[in-house]
């Protein structure tokens, strides 16, 4: 499963960092527990593909190297894993960047493809410079998504409307709670939905059956078209405009003014 793959990968990274960074006092990690095809999970930072690691280096008086030096070493280690799509090493243990200086470039624009391309170009150039030890993009990886464009005439001919057909489709893909299982004072939801092998392709989705008011079965492909698209998990806005931020962490020994 996806969870097992992430677990094995996290263990590999944990082992290498533990062996190469002797200053580590406490090291723990966790990874997303939610099912990757769970709609709610996709809205959270809780997918099975995400790994979070927390490292405690102890007091600065007990080690020779600075936090920034160790952070740069960990960044270098992470570059050796092609499986990683995005790695962020945060110094200081908080939500911010701790004592690290950073250069943030905000790119505004409505067109995702255009702003993504500009951001990637800028990221590539910054990574080629020794002034930066880490450069990340604020826009997360795109999520594959299937959309259905209904034909209103065909809906009407089959005794359906977009709301009822859409709700039936959502129930088949994401599931719906139909009952509860109770045991020893605990209550568990019983969620019913199509098995994974029947909801993995556009063709599968087109064959999804919905029922009209008369109880007659209708396949989705008979009342609409299934389209595969990709969308960003979140859309950042500032002053009502879409933006993507390129964040560069200034390398040790480099002046912030030079990086800017």
Backbone as CSV, one residue per row, in Angstrom:
resi,resn,N_x,N_y,N_z,CA_x,CA_y,CA_z,C_x,C_y,C_z
1,UNK,0.842,-1.193,0.000,0.000,0.000,0.000,0.870,1.233,0.000
2,UNK,0.250,2.402,-0.250,0.993,3.661,-0.257,1.614,3.934,1.107
3,UNK,0.914,3.547,2.153,1.408,3.786,3.509,2.672,2.978,3.779
4,UNK,2.718,1.742,3.295,3.900,0.900,3.487,5.098,1.461,2.735
5,UNK,4.861,1.968,1.526,5.942,2.557,0.735,6.527,3.759,1.458
6,UNK,5.654,4.617,1.988,6.113,5.795,2.715,6.855,5.409,3.985
7,UNK,6.366,4.391,4.662,7.007,3.928,5.882,8.429,3.447,5.609
8,UNK,8.608,2.649,4.565,9.937,2.135,4.212,10.875,3.274,3.815
9,UNK,10.342,4.231,3.049,11.154,5.362,2.607,11.596,6.213,3.795
10,UNK,10.660,6.518,4.684,10.981,7.339,5.856,12.045,6.664,6.717
11,UNK,11.973,5.352,6.839,12.957,4.618,7.633,14.345,4.717,7.013
12,UNK,14.424,4.681,5.685,15.710,4.818,4.996,16.330,6.183,5.255
13,UNK,15.517,7.227,5.124,16.012,8.587,5.349,16.434,8.755,6.804
14,UNK,15.629,8.238,7.710,15.924,8.319,9.145,17.279,7.671,9.462
15,UNK,17.515,6.502,8.893,18.759,5.779,9.149,19.969,6.558,8.647
16,UNK,19.887,7.100,7.433,21.028,7.831,6.878,21.337,9.095,7.663
17,UNK,20.295,9.867,7.990,20.524,11.100,8.743,21.083,10.774,10.127
18,UNK,20.570,9.740,10.771,21.042,9.354,12.101,22.522,8.995,12.076
19,UNK,22.948,8.310,10.999,24.337,7.875,10.902,25.288,9.025,10.580
20,UNK,24.821,10.014,9.825,25.707,11.074,9.338,25.692,12.342,10.186
21,UNK,24.723,12.464,11.103,24.629,13.661,11.948,24.765,13.240,13.414
22,UNK,25.989,13.209,13.925,26.211,12.723,15.292,25.658,13.644,16.381
23,UNK,25.348,14.898,16.053,24.854,15.843,17.059,23.412,15.577,17.490
24,UNK,22.711,14.715,16.775,21.289,14.487,17.061,21.092,13.879,18.451
25,UNK,20.223,14.523,19.229,19.867,14.029,20.571,18.542,13.271,20.536
26,UNK,17.572,13.855,19.862,16.251,13.229,19.737,15.825,13.321,18.270
27,UNK,15.316,12.225,17.733,14.921,12.193,16.322,13.660,11.340,16.210
28,UNK,12.567,11.941,15.776,11.342,11.172,15.550,10.683,11.633,14.266
29,UNK,9.852,10.800,13.725,9.176,11.158,12.473,7.792,10.538,12.424
30,UNK,6.974,11.079,11.553,5.623,10.563,11.331,5.272,10.759,9.875
31,UNK,4.274,10.013,9.416,3.805,10.208,8.038,2.296,10.089,8.022
32,UNK,1.691,10.638,6.968,0.235,10.712,6.884,-0.434,9.360,7.034
33,UNK,-1.503,9.341,7.798,-2.225,8.097,8.049,-3.478,7.969,7.200
34,UNK,-3.907,9.074,6.580,-5.187,9.044,5.863,-5.056,8.344,4.524
35,UNK,-6.122,7.708,4.122,-6.214,7.075,2.816,-6.027,8.143,1.749
36,UNK,-5.138,7.904,0.784,-4.833,8.918,-0.222,-6.016,9.212,-1.137
37,UNK,-6.999,8.311,-1.213,-8.161,8.593,-2.055,-9.342,9.095,-1.233
38,UNK,-9.049,9.528,-0.006,-10.071,10.112,0.847,-10.162,11.603,0.520
39,UNK,-11.324,12.065,0.151,-11.492,13.454,-0.255,-11.075,14.420,0.836
40,UNK,-11.455,14.118,2.083,-11.111,15.009,3.192,-9.602,15.043,3.393
41,UNK,-8.945,13.880,3.257,-7.499,13.805,3.461,-6.763,14.653,2.441
42,UNK,-7.259,14.691,1.203,-6.596,15.472,0.162,-6.652,16.962,0.440
43,UNK,-7.519,17.388,1.357,-7.622,18.800,1.702,-6.709,19.146,2.867
44,UNK,-6.067,18.116,3.438,-5.223,18.310,4.602,-3.776,17.984,4.263
45,UNK,-2.861,18.354,5.165,-1.470,17.922,5.032,-1.344,16.583,5.743
46,UNK,-2.099,15.619,5.278,-2.195,14.353,5.987,-2.230,13.165,5.036
47,UNK,-1.788,13.363,3.788,-1.794,12.256,2.850,-0.701,11.256,3.176
48,UNK,-0.846,10.022,2.693,0.133,8.981,2.986,1.475,9.246,2.317
49,UNK,1.554,10.247,1.441,2.811,10.554,0.747,3.649,11.602,1.477
50,UNK,3.174,12.081,2.626,3.873,13.143,3.350,4.611,12.603,4.569
51,UNK,5.849,13.077,4.751,6.660,12.675,5.903,7.091,13.926,6.655
52,UNK,6.970,13.885,7.978,7.390,14.994,8.833,8.415,14.467,9.828
53,UNK,9.588,15.130,9.902,10.645,14.703,10.819,11.000,15.827,11.777
54,UNK,11.230,15.465,13.030,11.598,16.441,14.048,12.923,16.029,14.676
55,UNK,13.894,16.952,14.649,15.232,16.662,15.156,15.601,17.657,16.250
56,UNK,16.073,17.136,17.375,16.546,17.982,18.472,18.060,17.799,18.574
57,UNK,18.800,18.913,18.443,20.260,18.870,18.457,20.842,19.179,19.829
58,UNK,20.010,19.484,20.779,20.505,19.822,22.105,21.043,21.252,22.147
59,UNK,21.635,21.606,23.262,22.156,22.962,23.457,23.342,23.236,22.533
60,UNK,23.448,24.494,22.114,24.564,24.901,21.255,25.896,24.749,21.979
61,UNK,25.875,24.730,23.300,27.107,24.593,24.083,27.679,23.179,24.037
62,UNK,26.859,22.216,23.633,27.301,20.820,23.637,27.785,20.344,22.272
63,UNK,27.844,21.222,21.292,28.278,20.831,19.946,29.107,21.927,19.302
64,UNK,29.911,21.531,18.335,30.793,22.486,17.666,30.112,23.162,16.481
65,UNK,29.267,22.420,15.779,28.638,22.976,14.580,27.376,23.771,14.912
66,UNK,27.103,24.771,14.086,25.894,25.572,14.223,24.707,24.826,13.608
67,UNK,23.516,25.263,14.013,22.298,24.661,13.463,22.254,24.812,11.944
68,UNK,22.690,25.962,11.458,22.654,26.219,10.019,23.545,25.251,9.251
69,UNK,24.695,24.883,9.840,25.594,23.930,9.191,24.946,22.553,9.102
70,UNK,24.325,22.140,10.178,23.684,20.827,10.207,22.475,20.808,9.274
71,UNK,21.741,21.914,9.232,20.584,22.002,8.336,21.022,21.866,6.883
72,UNK,22.131,22.510,6.539,22.640,22.410,5.168,23.073,20.980,4.849
73,UNK,23.653,20.289,5.835,24.054,18.904,5.610,22.832,18.023,5.351
74,UNK,21.763,18.248,6.110,20.538,17.469,5.917,19.922,17.768,4.556
75,UNK,19.968,19.029,4.144,19.452,19.384,2.807,20.233,18.637,1.731
76,UNK,21.545,18.540,1.918,22.390,17.837,0.951,22.046,16.359,0.916
77,UNK,21.790,15.766,2.071,21.405,14.351,2.142,20.103,14.113,1.388
78,UNK,19.150,15.012,1.573,17.833,14.844,0.950,17.879,14.953,-0.563
79,UNK,18.862,15.695,-1.094,18.971,15.807,-2.557,19.342,14.468,-3.190
80,UNK,19.812,13.524,-2.388,20.183,12.216,-2.922,19.013,11.265,-3.088
81,UNK,17.799,11.726,-2.788,16.609,10.872,-2.911,15.707,11.392,-4.030
82,UNK,15.744,10.726,-5.197,14.908,11.180,-6.324,13.413,11.059,-6.046
83,UNK,13.039,10.280,-5.019,11.613,10.127,-4.695,11.013,11.405,-4.120
84,UNK,11.860,12.279,-3.588,11.356,13.491,-2.926,10.990,14.547,-3.961
85,UNK,9.752,14.979,-3.925,9.299,16.039,-4.833,9.551,17.424,-4.246
86,UNK,9.469,17.525,-2.923,9.671,18.804,-2.260,10.150,18.549,-0.840
87,UNK,11.285,19.168,-0.477,11.823,19.002,0.873,12.062,20.374,1.492
88,UNK,11.582,20.556,2.696,11.762,21.824,3.413,12.416,21.520,4.754
89,UNK,13.605,22.076,4.963,14.314,21.927,6.228,14.189,23.242,6.979
90,UNK,13.502,23.211,8.100,13.228,24.413,8.880,14.137,24.466,10.104
91,UNK,14.867,25.535,10.248,15.742,25.709,11.405,14.987,26.405,12.526
92,UNK,15.241,26.002,13.745,14.640,26.677,14.893,13.466,25.956,15.496
93,UNK,12.923,24.952,14.789,11.860,24.129,15.356,10.475,24.728,15.294
94,UNK,10.337,25.972,14.807,9.014,26.594,14.749,8.433,26.515,13.356
95,UNK,7.320,27.227,13.149,6.694,27.234,11.841,7.476,28.107,10.876
96,UNK,8.264,29.054,11.401,9.039,29.931,10.537,10.372,29.295,10.203
97,UNK,11.322,30.105,9.754,12.615,29.574,9.361,13.658,29.764,10.446
98,UNK,13.239,30.062,11.676,14.192,30.224,12.763,15.147,31.353,12.470
99,UNK,16.466,31.083,12.609,17.458,32.128,12.391,17.911,32.250,10.955
100,UNK,17.373,31.427,10.051,17.807,31.468,8.660,17.220,32.669,7.938
101,UNK,18.069,33.322,7.131,17.598,34.442,6.307,16.995,33.876,5.027
102,UNK,15.969,34.521,4.545,15.332,34.031,3.322,14.982,35.183,2.392
103,UNK,14.869,34.849,1.130,14.448,35.793,0.091,13.163,35.238,-0.508
104,UNK,12.075,35.972,-0.389,10.784,35.545,-0.919,10.417,36.379,-2.137
105,UNK,10.135,35.691,-3.235,9.711,36.377,-4.462,8.282,35.959,-4.768
106,UNK,7.388,36.927,-4.815,5.980,36.646,-5.083,5.672,36.885,-6.551
107,UNK,5.091,35.884,-7.191,4.733,35.983,-8.614,3.214,35.972,-8.718
108,UNK,2.668,37.042,-9.260,1.222,37.181,-9.367,0.754,36.862,-10.789
109,UNK,-0.418,36.261,-10.895,-0.983,35.981,-12.206,-2.123,35.007,-12.103
110,UNK,-3.107,35.115,-12.972,-4.280,34.247,-12.921,-3.992,32.871,-13.522
111,UNK,-3.151,32.837,-14.572,-2.876,31.600,-15.291,-1.893,30.730,-14.510
112,UNK,-2.354,29.559,-14.050,-1.502,28.671,-13.264,-0.267,28.215,-14.042
113,UNK,-0.467,27.812,-15.292,0.647,27.285,-16.082,1.748,28.329,-16.262
114,UNK,1.343,29.558,-16.521,2.329,30.620,-16.744,3.101,30.946,-15.465
115,UNK,2.392,31.097,-14.353,3.075,31.430,-13.100,3.896,30.246,-12.583
116,UNK,3.421,29.024,-12.814,4.201,27.842,-12.434,5.520,27.809,-13.192
117,UNK,5.459,28.065,-14.495,6.660,28.025,-15.325,7.657,29.100,-14.902
118,UNK,7.168,30.294,-14.647,8.050,31.377,-14.197,8.681,31.033,-12.845
119,UNK,7.889,30.471,-11.952,8.394,30.116,-10.623,9.457,29.033,-10.717
120,UNK,9.232,28.038,-11.591,10.213,26.962,-11.743,11.515,27.476,-12.354
121,UNK,11.400,28.398,-13.308,12.593,28.990,-13.905,13.410,29.740,-12.852
122,UNK,12.709,30.510,-12.039,13.385,31.281,-10.992,14.013,30.343,-9.960
123,UNK,13.284,29.307,-9.576,13.802,28.324,-8.623,15.077,27.675,-9.158
124,UNK,15.074,27.292,-10.438,16.230,26.657,-11.050,17.450,27.571,-11.035
125,UNK,17.255,28.839,-11.357,18.374,29.793,-11.375,18.918,30.030,-9.970
126,UNK,18.027,30.128,-8.997,18.468,30.358,-7.619,19.243,29.154,-7.082
127,UNK,18.810,27.937,-7.455,19.493,26.735,-6.989,20.884,26.593,-7.610
128,UNK,21.082,27.208,-8.774,22.401,27.181,-9.416,23.379,28.120,-8.729
129,UNK,22.858,29.022,-7.924,23.701,29.994,-7.230,24.137,29.461,-5.868
130,UNK,25.407,29.660,-5.505,25.877,29.237,-4.173,25.310,30.110,-3.057
131,UNK,24.571,31.135,-3.410,23.988,32.025,-2.404,22.816,31.372,-1.679
132,UNK,22.270,30.287,-2.257,21.086,29.657,-1.675,21.335,28.192,-1.337
133,UNK,20.841,27.756,-0.192,20.968,26.357,0.213,19.667,25.584,0.019
134,UNK,18.571,26.297,-0.179,17.259,25.652,-0.364,16.327,26.633,-1.053
135,UNK,15.612,26.167,-2.055,14.633,27.011,-2.752,13.366,26.192,-2.963
136,UNK,12.260,26.653,-2.438,11.007,25.910,-2.539,9.894,26.791,-3.099
137,UNK,8.874,26.132,-3.619,7.702,26.828,-4.155,6.534,26.637,-3.193
138,UNK,5.731,27.670,-3.034,4.612,27.604,-2.092,3.442,26.796,-2.631
139,UNK,3.344,26.663,-3.939,2.213,25.935,-4.536,2.508,24.446,-4.492
140,UNK,1.617,23.685,-3.879,1.823,22.257,-3.724,1.674,21.521,-5.050
141,UNK,2.057,20.245,-5.023,1.912,19.407,-6.201,0.443,19.340,-6.623
142,UNK,0.240,19.262,-7.924,-1.124,19.202,-8.428,-1.740,17.834,-8.147
143,UNK,-3.038,17.843,-7.929,-3.772,16.612,-7.637,-4.590,16.206,-8.860
144,UNK,-4.436,14.950,-9.333,-5.271,14.487,-10.458,-6.739,14.520,-10.055
145,UNK,-7.571,14.914,-10.988,-8.991,15.052,-10.672,-9.824,14.703,-11.892
146,UNK,-10.928,14.019,-11.663,-11.880,13.729,-12.733,-13.091,14.644,-12.578
147,UNK,-13.481,15.265,-13.675,-14.666,16.121,-13.683,-15.679,15.532,-14.666
148,UNK,-16.948,15.787,-14.390,-18.007,15.308,-15.284,-18.771,16.510,-15.835
149,UNK,-18.824,16.573,-17.135,-19.607,17.620,-17.800,-20.908,16.974,-18.271
150,UNK,-22.004,17.348,-17.613,-23.291,16.736,-17.934,-23.944,17.397,-19.146
151,UNK,-24.654,16.594,-19.911,-25.461,17.073,-21.029,-26.884,17.210,-20.494
152,UNK,-27.355,18.445,-20.380,-28.659,18.692,-19.758,-29.812,18.028,-20.512
153,UNK,-29.685,17.964,-21.829,-30.747,17.328,-22.620,-30.820,15.840,-22.307
154,UNK,-29.645,15.186,-22.248,-29.614,13.751,-21.949,-30.060,13.477,-20.511
155,UNK,-29.716,14.403,-19.604,-30.180,14.256,-18.230,-31.707,14.247,-18.182
156,UNK,-32.298,15.223,-18.861,-33.754,15.349,-18.855,-34.422,14.129,-19.481
157,UNK,-33.846,13.622,-20.569,-34.420,12.457,-21.249,-34.379,11.211,-20.363
158,UNK,-33.413,11.178,-19.443,-33.282,10.032,-18.557,-33.890,10.268,-17.177
159,UNK,-34.629,11.373,-17.037,-35.312,11.649,-15.780,-34.368,12.017,-14.646
160,UNK,-33.273,12.700,-14.982,-32.292,13.101,-13.970,-31.987,14.580,-14.089
161,UNK,-31.334,15.145,-13.049,-30.785,16.489,-13.144,-29.351,16.435,-12.637
162,UNK,-28.598,17.507,-12.822,-27.172,17.494,-12.484,-26.933,17.274,-10.990
163,UNK,-27.840,17.761,-10.155,-27.668,17.604,-8.708,-27.784,16.148,-8.276
164,UNK,-28.830,15.470,-8.726,-29.020,14.072,-8.334,-27.951,13.173,-8.934
165,UNK,-27.586,13.429,-10.193,-26.557,12.612,-10.846,-25.209,12.844,-10.188
166,UNK,-24.903,14.111,-9.876,-23.635,14.434,-9.229,-23.530,13.827,-7.848
167,UNK,-24.635,13.855,-7.096,-24.638,13.292,-5.744,-24.440,11.780,-5.787
168,UNK,-25.064,11.125,-6.747,-24.936,9.675,-6.881,-23.504,9.300,-7.248
169,UNK,-22.907,10.085,-8.129,-21.535,9.834,-8.546,-20.578,10.030,-7.366
170,UNK,-20.782,11.097,-6.600,-19.940,11.376,-5.439,-20.018,10.240,-4.425
171,UNK,-21.225,9.716,-4.229,-21.412,8.620,-3.283,-20.666,7.372,-3.752
172,UNK,-20.673,7.130,-5.057,-19.995,5.950,-5.597,-18.481,6.062,-5.452
173,UNK,-17.946,7.272,-5.654,-16.496,7.473,-5.614,-15.967,7.686,-4.188
174,UNK,-16.586,8.587,-3.453,-16.107,8.928,-2.102,-16.814,8.122,-1.020
175,UNK,-17.957,7.575,-1.363,-18.702,6.768,-0.412,-19.719,7.577,0.361
176,UNK,-20.647,6.874,0.946,-21.648,7.515,1.795,-21.877,6.625,3.013
177,UNK,-22.103,7.251,4.151,-22.334,6.505,5.389,-23.778,6.012,5.383
178,UNK,-23.934,4.692,5.325,-25.277,4.107,5.231,-25.778,3.548,6.554
179,UNK,-24.841,3.263,7.475,-25.255,2.711,8.760,-24.090,2.818,9.740
180,UNK,-24.296,2.262,10.932,-23.254,2.295,11.960,-23.109,0.922,12.594
181,UNK,-21.882,0.600,12.986,-21.626,-0.654,13.687,-21.248,-0.306,15.124
182,UNK,-21.951,-0.889,16.070,-21.721,-0.571,17.475,-21.242,-1.813,18.225
183,UNK,-20.184,-1.622,19.007,-19.620,-2.729,19.771,-18.939,-2.192,21.018
184,UNK,-19.330,-2.712,22.171,-18.732,-2.360,23.457,-18.662,-0.846,23.666
185,UNK,-19.752,-0.182,23.368,-19.838,1.251,23.593,-19.197,2.109,22.526
186,UNK,-18.547,1.488,21.537,-17.923,2.230,20.450,-18.824,2.198,19.218
187,UNK,-18.780,3.272,18.448,-19.603,3.366,17.242,-18.714,3.615,16.031
188,UNK,-18.897,2.824,14.982,-18.089,2.931,13.772,-19.001,3.182,12.569
189,UNK,-18.563,4.081,11.706,-19.348,4.366,10.504,-19.156,3.260,9.468
190,UNK,-20.218,2.913,8.788,-20.138,1.959,7.681,-20.281,2.758,6.390
191,UNK,-19.169,2.899,5.672,-19.152,3.693,4.443,-19.184,2.752,3.234
192,UNK,-20.108,2.995,2.338,-20.279,2.154,1.153,-19.864,2.937,-0.091
193,UNK,-18.986,2.334,-0.899,-18.588,2.950,-2.160,-18.048,1.885,-3.102
194,UNK,-17.799,2.261,-4.337,-17.279,1.322,-5.315,-15.901,0.825,-4.873
195,UNK,-15.585,-0.428,-5.203,-14.263,-0.983,-4.907,-13.218,-0.245,-5.751
196,UNK,-11.952,-0.186,-5.288,-10.905,0.573,-6.005,-10.773,0.217,-7.474
197,UNK,-10.911,-1.061,-7.816,-10.732,-1.462,-9.216,-11.839,-0.951,-10.134
198,UNK,-12.892,-0.399,-9.562,-13.986,0.123,-10.378,-14.046,1.655,-10.374
199,UNK,-12.996,2.307,-9.852,-12.997,3.777,-9.804,-11.593,4.346,-9.996
200,UNK,-10.841,3.743,-10.929,-9.458,4.178,-11.131,-9.205,4.842,-12.486
201,UNK,-10.132,4.761,-13.415,-9.925,5.354,-14.739,-11.171,6.084,-15.202
202,UNK,-10.986,6.911,-16.232,-12.122,7.654,-16.777,-13.185,6.700,-17.314
203,UNK,-12.734,5.582,-17.890,-13.680,4.589,-18.415,-14.502,3.982,-17.282
204,UNK,-13.822,3.705,-16.150,-14.540,3.167,-14.989,-15.611,4.139,-14.523
205,UNK,-15.236,5.405,-14.462,-16.179,6.411,-13.977,-17.359,6.549,-14.920
206,UNK,-17.083,6.450,-16.214,-18.166,6.546,-17.190,-19.161,5.414,-17.057
207,UNK,-18.707,4.287,-16.538,-19.593,3.131,-16.371,-20.328,3.131,-15.029
208,UNK,-20.061,4.146,-14.206,-20.761,4.257,-12.925,-22.269,4.373,-13.169
209,UNK,-23.021,3.642,-12.395,-24.473,3.620,-12.590,-25.181,4.518,-11.578
210,UNK,-26.095,5.335,-12.075,-26.969,6.124,-11.210,-28.404,5.711,-11.538
211,UNK,-29.291,5.943,-10.584,-30.686,5.539,-10.779,-31.587,6.768,-10.798
212,UNK,-32.510,6.782,-11.744,-33.446,7.910,-11.817,-34.629,7.684,-10.880
213,UNK,-35.571,8.596,-10.912,-36.719,8.527,-9.995,-37.546,7.266,-10.180
214,UNK,-37.498,6.705,-11.395,-38.275,5.497,-11.678,-37.515,4.234,-11.288
215,UNK,-36.271,4.409,-10.806,-35.469,3.258,-10.409,-34.713,2.614,-11.552
216,UNK,-34.708,3.270,-12.710,-34.011,2.707,-13.872,-32.528,3.076,-13.825
217,UNK,-31.624,2.115,-14.106,-30.188,2.399,-14.082,-29.731,3.176,-15.331
218,UNK,-28.848,4.142,-15.118,-28.298,4.943,-16.220,-26.789,5.076,-15.990
219,UNK,-26.006,4.791,-17.026,-24.556,4.949,-16.897,-24.180,6.413,-17.135
220,UNK,-23.159,6.874,-16.398,-22.760,8.280,-16.508,-22.348,8.660,-17.920
221,UNK,-21.712,7.756,-18.637,-21.257,8.081,-19.993,-22.420,8.336,-20.944
222,UNK,-23.646,7.941,-20.533,-24.823,8.170,-21.358,-25.423,9.558,-21.126
223,UNK,-24.978,10.230,-20.058,-25.547,11.544,-19.743,-24.482,12.644,-19.617
224,UNK,-23.214,12.273,-19.824,-22.168,13.286,-19.702,-20.820,12.761,-20.141
225,UNK,-19.796,13.609,-20.010,-18.434,13.266,-20.416,-17.492,13.412,-19.227
226,UNK,-16.672,12.385,-19.002,-15.695,12.415,-17.907,-14.391,13.004,-18.438
227,UNK,-13.878,14.033,-17.744,-12.648,14.720,-18.155,-11.615,14.620,-17.045
228,UNK,-10.380,14.273,-17.407,-9.297,14.191,-16.429,-8.526,15.515,-16.419
229,UNK,-8.362,16.115,-15.250,-7.642,17.378,-15.112,-6.714,17.298,-13.899
230,UNK,-5.910,18.347,-13.715,-5.060,18.468,-12.530,-5.298,19.834,-11.915
231,UNK,-5.424,19.869,-10.611,-5.680,21.133,-9.919,-4.759,21.250,-8.711
232,UNK,-4.358,22.475,-8.344,-3.553,22.649,-7.132,-4.432,22.434,-5.909
233,UNK,-3.895,21.807,-4.835,-4.699,21.571,-3.633,-5.244,22.859,-3.026
234,UNK,-4.440,23.926,-3.087,-4.873,25.214,-2.554,-4.517,26.310,-3.544
235,UNK,-5.282,27.372,-3.511,-5.008,28.526,-4.370,-4.702,29.706,-3.456
236,UNK,-3.449,30.152,-3.470,-3.056,31.283,-2.635,-3.491,32.593,-3.275
237,UNK,-3.930,33.508,-2.449,-4.314,34.828,-2.944,-3.785,35.916,-2.018
238,UNK,-3.478,37.050,-2.595,-3.063,38.221,-1.836,-3.613,39.433,-2.569
239,UNK,-4.326,40.271,-1.831,-4.988,41.421,-2.456,-5.871,40.969,-3.611
240,UNK,-6.546,39.826,-3.407,-7.508,39.254,-4.359,-6.856,38.713,-5.629
241,UNK,-5.552,38.640,-5.677,-4.865,38.108,-6.850,-4.199,36.787,-6.512
242,UNK,-4.174,35.878,-7.489,-3.490,34.606,-7.295,-1.980,34.838,-7.280
243,UNK,-1.269,34.090,-6.437,0.178,34.203,-6.419,0.824,32.889,-6.065
244,UNK,2.103,32.782,-6.422,2.951,31.669,-6.011,4.239,32.297,-5.498
245,UNK,4.738,31.797,-4.359,5.923,32.374,-3.738,7.116,31.438,-3.891
246,UNK,8.227,32.012,-4.324,9.494,31.283,-4.401,10.308,31.710,-3.186
247,UNK,10.590,30.753,-2.290,11.324,31.058,-1.057,12.720,30.471,-1.122
248,UNK,13.721,31.332,-1.038,15.103,30.882,-1.053,15.754,31.094,0.304
249,UNK,16.358,30.052,0.877,17.078,30.158,2.137,18.526,30.514,1.818
250,UNK,18.999,31.594,2.386,20.349,32.080,2.102,21.375,31.143,2.730
251,UNK,22.368,30.740,1.937,23.389,29.808,2.398,24.305,30.455,3.426
252,UNK,24.944,29.612,4.218,25.912,30.105,5.213,27.051,30.845,4.493
253,UNK,27.443,31.958,5.045,28.557,32.727,4.483,28.148,33.694,3.392
254,UNK,26.904,33.624,2.953,26.418,34.546,1.921,25.639,35.675,2.560
255,UNK,25.820,36.878,2.051,25.107,38.026,2.581,23.705,38.074,1.997
256,UNK,22.742,38.479,2.810,21.358,38.579,2.348,21.263,39.545,1.181
257,UNK,21.979,40.650,1.236,21.928,41.638,0.147,22.416,41.042,-1.176
258,UNK,23.428,40.169,-1.097,23.938,39.527,-2.315,22.905,38.559,-2.879
259,UNK,22.258,37.834,-1.988,21.230,36.881,-2.430,20.064,37.625,-3.095
260,UNK,19.679,38.742,-2.497,18.598,39.546,-3.073,18.989,40.027,-4.479
